[in-house]
PDB file of C-alpha atoms in Angstrom:
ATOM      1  CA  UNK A 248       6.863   8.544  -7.552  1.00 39.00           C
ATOM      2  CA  UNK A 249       9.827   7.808  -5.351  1.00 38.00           C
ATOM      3  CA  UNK A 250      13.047   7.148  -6.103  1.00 37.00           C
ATOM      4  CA  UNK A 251      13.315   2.978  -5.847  1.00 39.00           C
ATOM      5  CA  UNK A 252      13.674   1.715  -2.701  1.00 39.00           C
ATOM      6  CA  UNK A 253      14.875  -1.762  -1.739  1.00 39.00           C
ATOM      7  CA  UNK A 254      11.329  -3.540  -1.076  1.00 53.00           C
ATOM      8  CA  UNK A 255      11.297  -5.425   2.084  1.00 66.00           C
ATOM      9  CA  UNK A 256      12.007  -8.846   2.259  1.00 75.00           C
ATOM     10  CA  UNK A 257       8.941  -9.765   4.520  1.00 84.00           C
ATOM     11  CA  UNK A 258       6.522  -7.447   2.084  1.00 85.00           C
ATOM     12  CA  UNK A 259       7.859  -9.680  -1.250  1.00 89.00           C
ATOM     13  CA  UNK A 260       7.137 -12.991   1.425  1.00 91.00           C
ATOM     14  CA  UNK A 261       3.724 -12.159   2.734  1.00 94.00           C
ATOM     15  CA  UNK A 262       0.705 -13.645   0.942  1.00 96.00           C
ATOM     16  CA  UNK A 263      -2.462 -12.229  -0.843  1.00 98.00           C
ATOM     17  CA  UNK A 264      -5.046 -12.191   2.290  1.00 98.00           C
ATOM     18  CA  UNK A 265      -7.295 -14.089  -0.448  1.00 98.00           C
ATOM     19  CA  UNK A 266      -5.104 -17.636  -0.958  1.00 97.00           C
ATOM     20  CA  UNK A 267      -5.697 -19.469  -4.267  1.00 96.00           C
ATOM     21  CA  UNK A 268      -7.937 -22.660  -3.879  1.00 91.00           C
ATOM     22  CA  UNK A 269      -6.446 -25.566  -3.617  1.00 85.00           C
ATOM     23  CA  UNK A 270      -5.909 -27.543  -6.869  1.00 84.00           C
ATOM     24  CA  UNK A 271      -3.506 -27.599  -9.634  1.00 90.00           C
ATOM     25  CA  UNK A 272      -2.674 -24.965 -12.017  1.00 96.00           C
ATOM     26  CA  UNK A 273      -0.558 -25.161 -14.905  1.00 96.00           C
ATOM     27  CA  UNK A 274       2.663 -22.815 -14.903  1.00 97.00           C
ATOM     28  CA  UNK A 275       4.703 -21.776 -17.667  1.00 97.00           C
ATOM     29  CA  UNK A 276       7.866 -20.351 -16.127  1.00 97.00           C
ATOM     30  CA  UNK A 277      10.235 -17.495 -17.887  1.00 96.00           C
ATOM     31  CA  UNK A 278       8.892 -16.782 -21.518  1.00 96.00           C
ATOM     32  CA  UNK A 279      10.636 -14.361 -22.954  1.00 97.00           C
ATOM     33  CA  UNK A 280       8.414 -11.873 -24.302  1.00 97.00           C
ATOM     34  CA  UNK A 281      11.335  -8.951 -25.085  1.00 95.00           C
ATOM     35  CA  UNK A 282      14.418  -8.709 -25.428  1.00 93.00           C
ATOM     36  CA  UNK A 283      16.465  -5.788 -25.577  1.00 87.00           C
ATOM     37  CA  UNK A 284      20.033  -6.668 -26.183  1.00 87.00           C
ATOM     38  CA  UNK A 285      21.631  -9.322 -23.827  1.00 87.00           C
ATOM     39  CA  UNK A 286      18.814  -8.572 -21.638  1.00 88.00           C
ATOM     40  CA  UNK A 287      15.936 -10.992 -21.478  1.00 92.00           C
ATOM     41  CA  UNK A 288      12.181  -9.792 -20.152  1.00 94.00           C
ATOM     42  CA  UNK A 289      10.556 -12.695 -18.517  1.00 96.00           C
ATOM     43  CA  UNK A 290       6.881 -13.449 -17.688  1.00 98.00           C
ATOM     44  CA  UNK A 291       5.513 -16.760 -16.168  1.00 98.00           C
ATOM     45  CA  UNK A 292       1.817 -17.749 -17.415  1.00 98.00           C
ATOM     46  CA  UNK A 293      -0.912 -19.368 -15.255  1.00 98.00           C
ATOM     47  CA  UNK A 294      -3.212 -21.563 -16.822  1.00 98.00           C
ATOM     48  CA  UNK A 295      -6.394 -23.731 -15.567  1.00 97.00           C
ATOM     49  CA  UNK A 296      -5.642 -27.210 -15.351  1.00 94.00           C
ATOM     50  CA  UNK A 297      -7.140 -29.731 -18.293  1.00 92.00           C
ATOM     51  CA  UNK A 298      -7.775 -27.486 -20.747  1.00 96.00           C
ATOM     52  CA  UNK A 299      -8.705 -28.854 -24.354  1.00 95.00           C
ATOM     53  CA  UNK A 300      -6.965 -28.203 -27.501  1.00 93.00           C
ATOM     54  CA  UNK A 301      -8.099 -25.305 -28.891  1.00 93.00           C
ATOM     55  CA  UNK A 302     -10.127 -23.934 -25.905  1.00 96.00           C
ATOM     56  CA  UNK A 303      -9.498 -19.631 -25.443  1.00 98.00           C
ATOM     57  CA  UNK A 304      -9.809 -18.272 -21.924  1.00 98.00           C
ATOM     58  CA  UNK A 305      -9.672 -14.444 -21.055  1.00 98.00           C
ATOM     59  CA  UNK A 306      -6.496 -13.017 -20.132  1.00 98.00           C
ATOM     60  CA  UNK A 307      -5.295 -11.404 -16.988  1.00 98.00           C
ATOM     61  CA  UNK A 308      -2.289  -9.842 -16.822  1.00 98.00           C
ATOM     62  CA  UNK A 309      -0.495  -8.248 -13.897  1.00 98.00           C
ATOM     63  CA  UNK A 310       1.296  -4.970 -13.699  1.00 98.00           C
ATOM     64  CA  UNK A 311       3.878  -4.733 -10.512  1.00 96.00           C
ATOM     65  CA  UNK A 312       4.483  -1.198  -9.189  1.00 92.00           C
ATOM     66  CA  UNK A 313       8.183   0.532  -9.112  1.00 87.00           C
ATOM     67  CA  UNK A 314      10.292   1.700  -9.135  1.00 82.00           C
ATOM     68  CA  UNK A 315      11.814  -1.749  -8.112  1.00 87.00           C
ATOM     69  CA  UNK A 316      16.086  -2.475  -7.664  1.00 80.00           C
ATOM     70  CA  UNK A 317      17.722  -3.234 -11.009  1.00 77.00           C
ATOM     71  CA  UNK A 318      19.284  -6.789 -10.329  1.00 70.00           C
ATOM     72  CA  UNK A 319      18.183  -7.213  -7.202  1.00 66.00           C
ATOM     73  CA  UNK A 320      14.844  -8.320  -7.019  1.00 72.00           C
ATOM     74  CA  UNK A 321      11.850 -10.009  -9.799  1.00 89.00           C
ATOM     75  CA  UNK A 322       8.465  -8.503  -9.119  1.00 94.00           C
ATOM     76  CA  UNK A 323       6.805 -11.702 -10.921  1.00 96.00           C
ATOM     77  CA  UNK A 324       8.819 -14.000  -8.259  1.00 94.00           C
ATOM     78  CA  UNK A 325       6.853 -11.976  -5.811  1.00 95.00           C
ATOM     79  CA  UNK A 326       4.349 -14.154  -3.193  1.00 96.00           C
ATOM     80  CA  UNK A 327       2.064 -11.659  -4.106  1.00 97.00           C
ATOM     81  CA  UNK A 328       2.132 -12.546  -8.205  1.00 98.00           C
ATOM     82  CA  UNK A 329       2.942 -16.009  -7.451  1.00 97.00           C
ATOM     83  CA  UNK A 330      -0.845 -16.050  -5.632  1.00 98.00           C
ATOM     84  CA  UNK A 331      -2.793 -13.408  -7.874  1.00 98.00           C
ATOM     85  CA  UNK A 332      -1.281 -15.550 -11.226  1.00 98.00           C
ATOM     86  CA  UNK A 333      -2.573 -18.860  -9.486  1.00 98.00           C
ATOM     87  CA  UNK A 334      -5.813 -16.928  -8.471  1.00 98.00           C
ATOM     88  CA  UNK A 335      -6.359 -16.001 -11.887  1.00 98.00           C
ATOM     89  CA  UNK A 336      -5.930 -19.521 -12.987  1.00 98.00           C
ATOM     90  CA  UNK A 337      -8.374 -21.019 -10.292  1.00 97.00           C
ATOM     91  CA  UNK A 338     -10.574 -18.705 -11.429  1.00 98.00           C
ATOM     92  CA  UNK A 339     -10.710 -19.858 -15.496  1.00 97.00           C
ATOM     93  CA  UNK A 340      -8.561 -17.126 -16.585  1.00 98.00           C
ATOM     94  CA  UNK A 341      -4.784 -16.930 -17.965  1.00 98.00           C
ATOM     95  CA  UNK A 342      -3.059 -14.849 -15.076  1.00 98.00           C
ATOM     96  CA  UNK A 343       0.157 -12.999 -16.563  1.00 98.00           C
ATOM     97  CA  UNK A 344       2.558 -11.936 -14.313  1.00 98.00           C
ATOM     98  CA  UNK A 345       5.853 -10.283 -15.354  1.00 97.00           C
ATOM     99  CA  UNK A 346       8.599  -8.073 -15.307  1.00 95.00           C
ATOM    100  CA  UNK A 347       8.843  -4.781 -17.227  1.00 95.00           C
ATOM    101  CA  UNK A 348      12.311  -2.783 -16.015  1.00 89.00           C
ATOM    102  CA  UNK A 349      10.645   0.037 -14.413  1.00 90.00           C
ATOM    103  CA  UNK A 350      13.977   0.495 -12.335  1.00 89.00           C
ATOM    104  CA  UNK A 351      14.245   4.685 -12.386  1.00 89.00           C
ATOM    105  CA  UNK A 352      11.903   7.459 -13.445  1.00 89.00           C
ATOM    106  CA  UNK A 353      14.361   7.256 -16.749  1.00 89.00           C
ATOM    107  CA  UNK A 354      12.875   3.642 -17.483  1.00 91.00           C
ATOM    108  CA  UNK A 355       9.557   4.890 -17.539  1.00 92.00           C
ATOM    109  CA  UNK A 356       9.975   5.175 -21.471  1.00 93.00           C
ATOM    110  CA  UNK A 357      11.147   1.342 -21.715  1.00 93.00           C
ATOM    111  CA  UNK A 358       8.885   0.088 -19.229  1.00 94.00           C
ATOM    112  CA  UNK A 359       5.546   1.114 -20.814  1.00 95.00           C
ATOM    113  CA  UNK A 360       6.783  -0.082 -24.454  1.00 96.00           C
ATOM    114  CA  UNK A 361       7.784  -3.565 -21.987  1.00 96.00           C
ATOM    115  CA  UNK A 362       4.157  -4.151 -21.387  1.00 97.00           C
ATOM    116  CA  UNK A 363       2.927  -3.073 -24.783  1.00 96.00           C
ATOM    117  CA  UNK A 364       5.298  -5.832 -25.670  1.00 97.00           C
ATOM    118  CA  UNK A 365       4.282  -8.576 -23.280  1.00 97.00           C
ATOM    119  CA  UNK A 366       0.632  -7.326 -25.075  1.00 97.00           C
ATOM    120  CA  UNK A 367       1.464  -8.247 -28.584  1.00 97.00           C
ATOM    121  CA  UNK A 368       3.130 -11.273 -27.376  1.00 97.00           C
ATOM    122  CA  UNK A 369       0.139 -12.978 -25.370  1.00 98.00           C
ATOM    123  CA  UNK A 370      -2.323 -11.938 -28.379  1.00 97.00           C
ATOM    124  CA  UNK A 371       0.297 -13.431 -31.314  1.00 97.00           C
ATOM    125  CA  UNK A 372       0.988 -16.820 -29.286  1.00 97.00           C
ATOM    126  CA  UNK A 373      -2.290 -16.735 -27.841  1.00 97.00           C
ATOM    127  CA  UNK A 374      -3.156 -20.273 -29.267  1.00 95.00           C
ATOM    128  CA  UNK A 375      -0.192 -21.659 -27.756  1.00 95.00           C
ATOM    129  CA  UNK A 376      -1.400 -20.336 -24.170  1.00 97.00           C
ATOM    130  CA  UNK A 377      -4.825 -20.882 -24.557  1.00 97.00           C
ATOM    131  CA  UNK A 378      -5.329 -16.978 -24.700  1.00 98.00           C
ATOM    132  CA  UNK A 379      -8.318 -15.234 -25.874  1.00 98.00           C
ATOM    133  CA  UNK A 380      -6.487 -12.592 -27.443  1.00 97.00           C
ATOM    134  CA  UNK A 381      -9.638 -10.149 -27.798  1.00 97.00           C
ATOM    135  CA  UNK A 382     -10.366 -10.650 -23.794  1.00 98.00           C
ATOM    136  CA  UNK A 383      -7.459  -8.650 -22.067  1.00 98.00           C
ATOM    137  CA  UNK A 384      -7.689  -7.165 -19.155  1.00 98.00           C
ATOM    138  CA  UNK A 385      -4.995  -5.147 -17.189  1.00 98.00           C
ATOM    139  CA  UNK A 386      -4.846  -4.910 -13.180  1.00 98.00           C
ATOM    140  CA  UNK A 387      -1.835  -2.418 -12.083  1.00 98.00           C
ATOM    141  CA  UNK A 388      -0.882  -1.653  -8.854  1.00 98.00           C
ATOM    142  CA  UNK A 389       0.691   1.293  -7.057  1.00 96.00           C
ATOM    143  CA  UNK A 390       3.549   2.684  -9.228  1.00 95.00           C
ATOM    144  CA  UNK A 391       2.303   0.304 -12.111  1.00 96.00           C
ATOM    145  CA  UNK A 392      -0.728   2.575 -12.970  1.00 97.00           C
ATOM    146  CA  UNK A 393       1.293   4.604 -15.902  1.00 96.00           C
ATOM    147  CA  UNK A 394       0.924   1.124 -17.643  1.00 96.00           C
ATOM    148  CA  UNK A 395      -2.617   1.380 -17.637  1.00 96.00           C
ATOM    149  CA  UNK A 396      -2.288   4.202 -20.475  1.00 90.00           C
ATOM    150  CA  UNK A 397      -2.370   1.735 -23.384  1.00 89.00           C
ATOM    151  CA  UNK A 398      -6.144   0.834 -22.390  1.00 95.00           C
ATOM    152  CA  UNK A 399      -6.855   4.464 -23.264  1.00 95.00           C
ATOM    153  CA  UNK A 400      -6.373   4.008 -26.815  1.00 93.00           C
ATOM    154  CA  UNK A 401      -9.648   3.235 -28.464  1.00 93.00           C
ATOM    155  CA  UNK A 402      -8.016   1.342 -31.168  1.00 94.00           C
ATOM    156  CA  UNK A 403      -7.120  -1.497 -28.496  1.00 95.00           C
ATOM    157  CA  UNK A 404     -10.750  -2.672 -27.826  1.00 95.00           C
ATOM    158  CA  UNK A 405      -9.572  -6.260 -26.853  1.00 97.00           C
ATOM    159  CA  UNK A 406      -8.822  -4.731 -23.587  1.00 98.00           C
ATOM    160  CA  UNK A 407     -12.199  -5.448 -22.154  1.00 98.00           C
ATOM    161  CA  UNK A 408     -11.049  -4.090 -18.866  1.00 98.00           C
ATOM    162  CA  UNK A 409      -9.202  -2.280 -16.436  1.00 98.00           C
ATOM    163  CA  UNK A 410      -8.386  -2.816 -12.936  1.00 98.00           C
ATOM    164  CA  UNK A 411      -6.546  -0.451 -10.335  1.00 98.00           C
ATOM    165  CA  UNK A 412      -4.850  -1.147  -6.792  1.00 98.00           C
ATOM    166  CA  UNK A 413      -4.165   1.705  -4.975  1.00 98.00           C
ATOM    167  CA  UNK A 414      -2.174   2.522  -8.232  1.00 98.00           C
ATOM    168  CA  UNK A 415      -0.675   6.157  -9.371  1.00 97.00           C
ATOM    169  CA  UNK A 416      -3.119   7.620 -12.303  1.00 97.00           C
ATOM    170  CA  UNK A 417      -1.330  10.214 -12.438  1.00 96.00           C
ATOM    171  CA  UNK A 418       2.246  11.424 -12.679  1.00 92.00           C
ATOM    172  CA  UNK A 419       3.652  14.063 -10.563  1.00 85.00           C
ATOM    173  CA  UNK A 420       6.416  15.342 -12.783  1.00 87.00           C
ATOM    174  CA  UNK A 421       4.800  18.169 -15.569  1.00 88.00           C
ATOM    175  CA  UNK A 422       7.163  17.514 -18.251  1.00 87.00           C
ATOM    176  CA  UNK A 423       5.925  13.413 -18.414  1.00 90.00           C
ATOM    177  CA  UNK A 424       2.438  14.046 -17.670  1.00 90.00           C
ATOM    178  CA  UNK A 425       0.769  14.049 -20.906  1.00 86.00           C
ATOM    179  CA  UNK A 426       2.771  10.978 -21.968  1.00 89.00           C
ATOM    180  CA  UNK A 427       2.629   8.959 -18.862  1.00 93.00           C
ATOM    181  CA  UNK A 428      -0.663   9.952 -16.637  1.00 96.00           C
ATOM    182  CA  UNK A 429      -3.420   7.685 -17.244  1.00 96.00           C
ATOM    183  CA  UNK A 430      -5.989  10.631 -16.301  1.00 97.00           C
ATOM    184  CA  UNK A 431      -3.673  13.109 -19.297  1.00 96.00           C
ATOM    185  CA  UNK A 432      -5.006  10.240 -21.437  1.00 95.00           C
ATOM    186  CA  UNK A 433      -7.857   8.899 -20.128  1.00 96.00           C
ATOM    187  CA  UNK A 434      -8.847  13.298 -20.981  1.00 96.00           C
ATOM    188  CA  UNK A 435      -7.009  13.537 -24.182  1.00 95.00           C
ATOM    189  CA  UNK A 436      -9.365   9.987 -25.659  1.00 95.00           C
ATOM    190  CA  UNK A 437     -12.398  10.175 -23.766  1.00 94.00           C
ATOM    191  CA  UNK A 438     -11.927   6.297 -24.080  1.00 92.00           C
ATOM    192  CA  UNK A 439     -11.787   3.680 -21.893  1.00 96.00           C
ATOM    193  CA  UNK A 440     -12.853   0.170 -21.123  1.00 97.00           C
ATOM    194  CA  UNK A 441     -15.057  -0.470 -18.062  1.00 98.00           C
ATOM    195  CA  UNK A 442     -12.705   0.271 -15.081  1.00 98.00           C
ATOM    196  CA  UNK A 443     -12.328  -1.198 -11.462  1.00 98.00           C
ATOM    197  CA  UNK A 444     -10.419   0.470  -8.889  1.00 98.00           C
ATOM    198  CA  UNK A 445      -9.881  -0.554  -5.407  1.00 98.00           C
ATOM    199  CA  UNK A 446      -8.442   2.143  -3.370  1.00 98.00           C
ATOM    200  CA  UNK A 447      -7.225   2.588   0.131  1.00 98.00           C
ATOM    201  CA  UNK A 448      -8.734   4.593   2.317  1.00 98.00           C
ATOM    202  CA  UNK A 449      -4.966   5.199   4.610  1.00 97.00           C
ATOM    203  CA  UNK A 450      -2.994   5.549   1.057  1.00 97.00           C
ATOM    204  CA  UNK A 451      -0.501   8.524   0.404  1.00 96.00           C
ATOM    205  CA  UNK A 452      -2.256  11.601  -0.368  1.00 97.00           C
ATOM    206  CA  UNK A 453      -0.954  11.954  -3.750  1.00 96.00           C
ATOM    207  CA  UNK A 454      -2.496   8.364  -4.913  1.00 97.00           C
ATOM    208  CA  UNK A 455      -5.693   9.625  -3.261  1.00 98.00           C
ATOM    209  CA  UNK A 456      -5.683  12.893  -4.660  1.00 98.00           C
ATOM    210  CA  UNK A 457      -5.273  11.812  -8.508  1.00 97.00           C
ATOM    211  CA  UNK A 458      -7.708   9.040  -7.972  1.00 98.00           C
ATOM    212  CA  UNK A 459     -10.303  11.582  -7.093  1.00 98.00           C
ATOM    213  CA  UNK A 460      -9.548  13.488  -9.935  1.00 98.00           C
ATOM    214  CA  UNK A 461      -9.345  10.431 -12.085  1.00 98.00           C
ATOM    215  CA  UNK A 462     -12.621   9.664 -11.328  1.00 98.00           C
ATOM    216  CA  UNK A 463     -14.006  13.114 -11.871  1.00 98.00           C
ATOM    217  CA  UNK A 464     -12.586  12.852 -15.221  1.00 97.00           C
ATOM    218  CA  UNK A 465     -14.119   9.158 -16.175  1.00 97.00           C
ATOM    219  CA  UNK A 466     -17.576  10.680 -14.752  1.00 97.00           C
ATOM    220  CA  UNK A 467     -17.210  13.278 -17.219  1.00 97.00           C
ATOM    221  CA  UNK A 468     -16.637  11.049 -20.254  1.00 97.00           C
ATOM    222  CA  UNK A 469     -19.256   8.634 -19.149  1.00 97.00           C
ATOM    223  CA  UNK A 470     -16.838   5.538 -18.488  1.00 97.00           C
ATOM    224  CA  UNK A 471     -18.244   2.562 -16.960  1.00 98.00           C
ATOM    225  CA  UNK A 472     -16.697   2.932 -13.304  1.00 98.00           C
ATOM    226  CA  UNK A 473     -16.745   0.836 -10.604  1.00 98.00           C
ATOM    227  CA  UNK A 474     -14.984   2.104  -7.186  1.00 98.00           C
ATOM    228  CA  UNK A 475     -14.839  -0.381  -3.809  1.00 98.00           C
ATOM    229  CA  UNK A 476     -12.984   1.527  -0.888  1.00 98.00           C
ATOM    230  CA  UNK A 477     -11.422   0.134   1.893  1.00 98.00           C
ATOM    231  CA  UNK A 478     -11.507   2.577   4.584  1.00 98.00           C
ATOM    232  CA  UNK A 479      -9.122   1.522   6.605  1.00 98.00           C
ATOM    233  CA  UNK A 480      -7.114   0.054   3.997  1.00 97.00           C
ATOM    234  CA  UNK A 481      -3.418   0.674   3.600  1.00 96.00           C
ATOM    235  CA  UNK A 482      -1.051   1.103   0.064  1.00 96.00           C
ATOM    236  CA  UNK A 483      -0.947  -2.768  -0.312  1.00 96.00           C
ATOM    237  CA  UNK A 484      -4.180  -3.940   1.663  1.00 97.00           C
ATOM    238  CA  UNK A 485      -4.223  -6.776  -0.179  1.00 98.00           C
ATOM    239  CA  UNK A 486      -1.463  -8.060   1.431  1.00 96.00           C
ATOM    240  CA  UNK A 487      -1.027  -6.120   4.811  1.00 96.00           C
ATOM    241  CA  UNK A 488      -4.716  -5.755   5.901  1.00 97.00           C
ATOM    242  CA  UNK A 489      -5.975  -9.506   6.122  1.00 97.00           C
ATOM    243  CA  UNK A 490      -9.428  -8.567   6.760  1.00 98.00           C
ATOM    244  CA  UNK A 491     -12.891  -9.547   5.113  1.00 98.00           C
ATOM    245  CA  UNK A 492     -12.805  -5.713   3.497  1.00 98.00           C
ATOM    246  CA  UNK A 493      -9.748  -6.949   1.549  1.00 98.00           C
ATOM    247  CA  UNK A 494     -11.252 -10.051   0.851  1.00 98.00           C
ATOM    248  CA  UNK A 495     -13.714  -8.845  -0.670  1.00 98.00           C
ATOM    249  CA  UNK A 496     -12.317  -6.295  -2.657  1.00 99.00           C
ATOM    250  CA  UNK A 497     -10.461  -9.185  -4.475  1.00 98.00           C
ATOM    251  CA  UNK A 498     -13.562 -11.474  -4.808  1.00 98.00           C
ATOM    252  CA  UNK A 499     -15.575  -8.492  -6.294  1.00 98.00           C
ATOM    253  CA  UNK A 500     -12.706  -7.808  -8.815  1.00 98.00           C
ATOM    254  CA  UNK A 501     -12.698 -11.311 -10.175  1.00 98.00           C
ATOM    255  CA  UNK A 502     -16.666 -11.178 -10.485  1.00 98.00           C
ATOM    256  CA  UNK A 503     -15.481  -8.248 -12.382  1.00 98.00           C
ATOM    257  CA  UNK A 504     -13.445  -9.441 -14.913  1.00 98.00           C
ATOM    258  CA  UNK A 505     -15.946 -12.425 -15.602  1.00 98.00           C
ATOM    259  CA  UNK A 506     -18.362 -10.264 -15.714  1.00 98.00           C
ATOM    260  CA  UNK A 507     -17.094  -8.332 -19.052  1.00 98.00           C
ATOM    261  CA  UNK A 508     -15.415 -11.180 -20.142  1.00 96.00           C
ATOM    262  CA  UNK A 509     -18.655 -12.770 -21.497  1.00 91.00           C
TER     263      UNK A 509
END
């Protein structure tokens, strides 16, 4: 992983290529799940509209990529989250988007125990947000896939899935490996929930590369796997190539999560 780099402005404008429907969704804006001193960790929640008292959907939450700017920029503000939370929504789910700190390679510590927070906070005020707290799923992207780690644990089995966008399963530097890489601990468990992973054909090499051997190692442990390329797709296609390829991608990954939500 890079050292952060100031995102663009137009990439934290530009839209999913798949828009929301139309309709109303309800919002819950800045719930702090964390905090760590003065500092508050925010995440906005995206519910269907009219739902009854009492009535559990599954969850969906969203893990941005990083490193991001400290103080400069808030991934769930992103058009990109604002659309996937509202897609979830649309959908029947509760879409989770938030912000975990990943700022520096040094954060990667407090940025993985961030989203095992934002976890345990969506399952222990789950009937205050409608949540099904034993229907989780998690859908990283890019420098977000570290995150994904947590599903590995067997004890966690109300993540029913996993989802992966052109995300980093593995992690470059040796001496964080076997804490950080998804694929170390994906090995070390031989556990993991059924697993989507959209990947781009024009990615960097290193994403590439790890994904293959990712894969190789969920093959080996018999995981339930399901891979849609985009051959022409770039690190982000589901923002920068607005094609049917990328549409469908996101349609399929949806079907997905209803799918083993049941």
């Amino acid at each position: 992983m890079a050292d952060a780099m100031p995102p663009p402005a137009e990439l934290i404008r530009m839209p999913l290529v798949l828009q929301p429907p139309a309709g109303d969704v309800v919002v819950q804006r800045d719930a702090v799940y964390r905090t760590d001193g003065e500092i508050k960790f925010l995440a906005d929640i995206y519910l269907p509209p009219k739902l009854a008292a009492g009535e559990r959907r599954p969850v969906v939450i969203f893990i941005h990529g990083g490193p991001v700017p400290a103080n400069e920029t808030q991934p769930k503000e992103w058009r990109i989250f604002t659309d996937y939370g509202r897609l979830a929504a649309s959908s029947g789910f509760i879409g989770v988007t938030f912000n975990h700190g990943f700022f520096s390679v040094t954060d990667l510590a407090r940025a993985e125990s961030n989203v095992e927070a934002l976890i345990d906070h969506v399952r222990s005020n789950a009937s205050t947000l409608h949540a099904d707290g034993d229907r989780i799923f998690l859908w990283a992207f890019s420098g977000g896939g570290p995150f994904l780690s947590a599903a590995f644990d067997p004890r966690r089995r109300y993540i029913r899935g996993v989802i992966s966008y052109y995300a980093a399963l593995d992690v470059a530097t040796p001496e964080l490996r076997a804490r950080f890489s998804p694929l170390e601990r994906l090995k070390a468990t031989g556990s993991s929930p059924p697993m989507f992973i959209g990947r781009a054909g024009k990615d960097f090499e290193p994403i590439n590369a790890a994904l293959e051997k990712f894969i190789d190692a969920a093959l080996a442990h018999n995981v339930e796997i399901e891979l849609m390329n985009h051959p022409s797709g770039e690190h982000g296609f589901d923002i920068l190539n607005d094609d049917e390829r990328s549409r469908a991608i996101i349609r399929r990954t949806i079907d997905f999560i209803r799918e083993h939500s049941r």
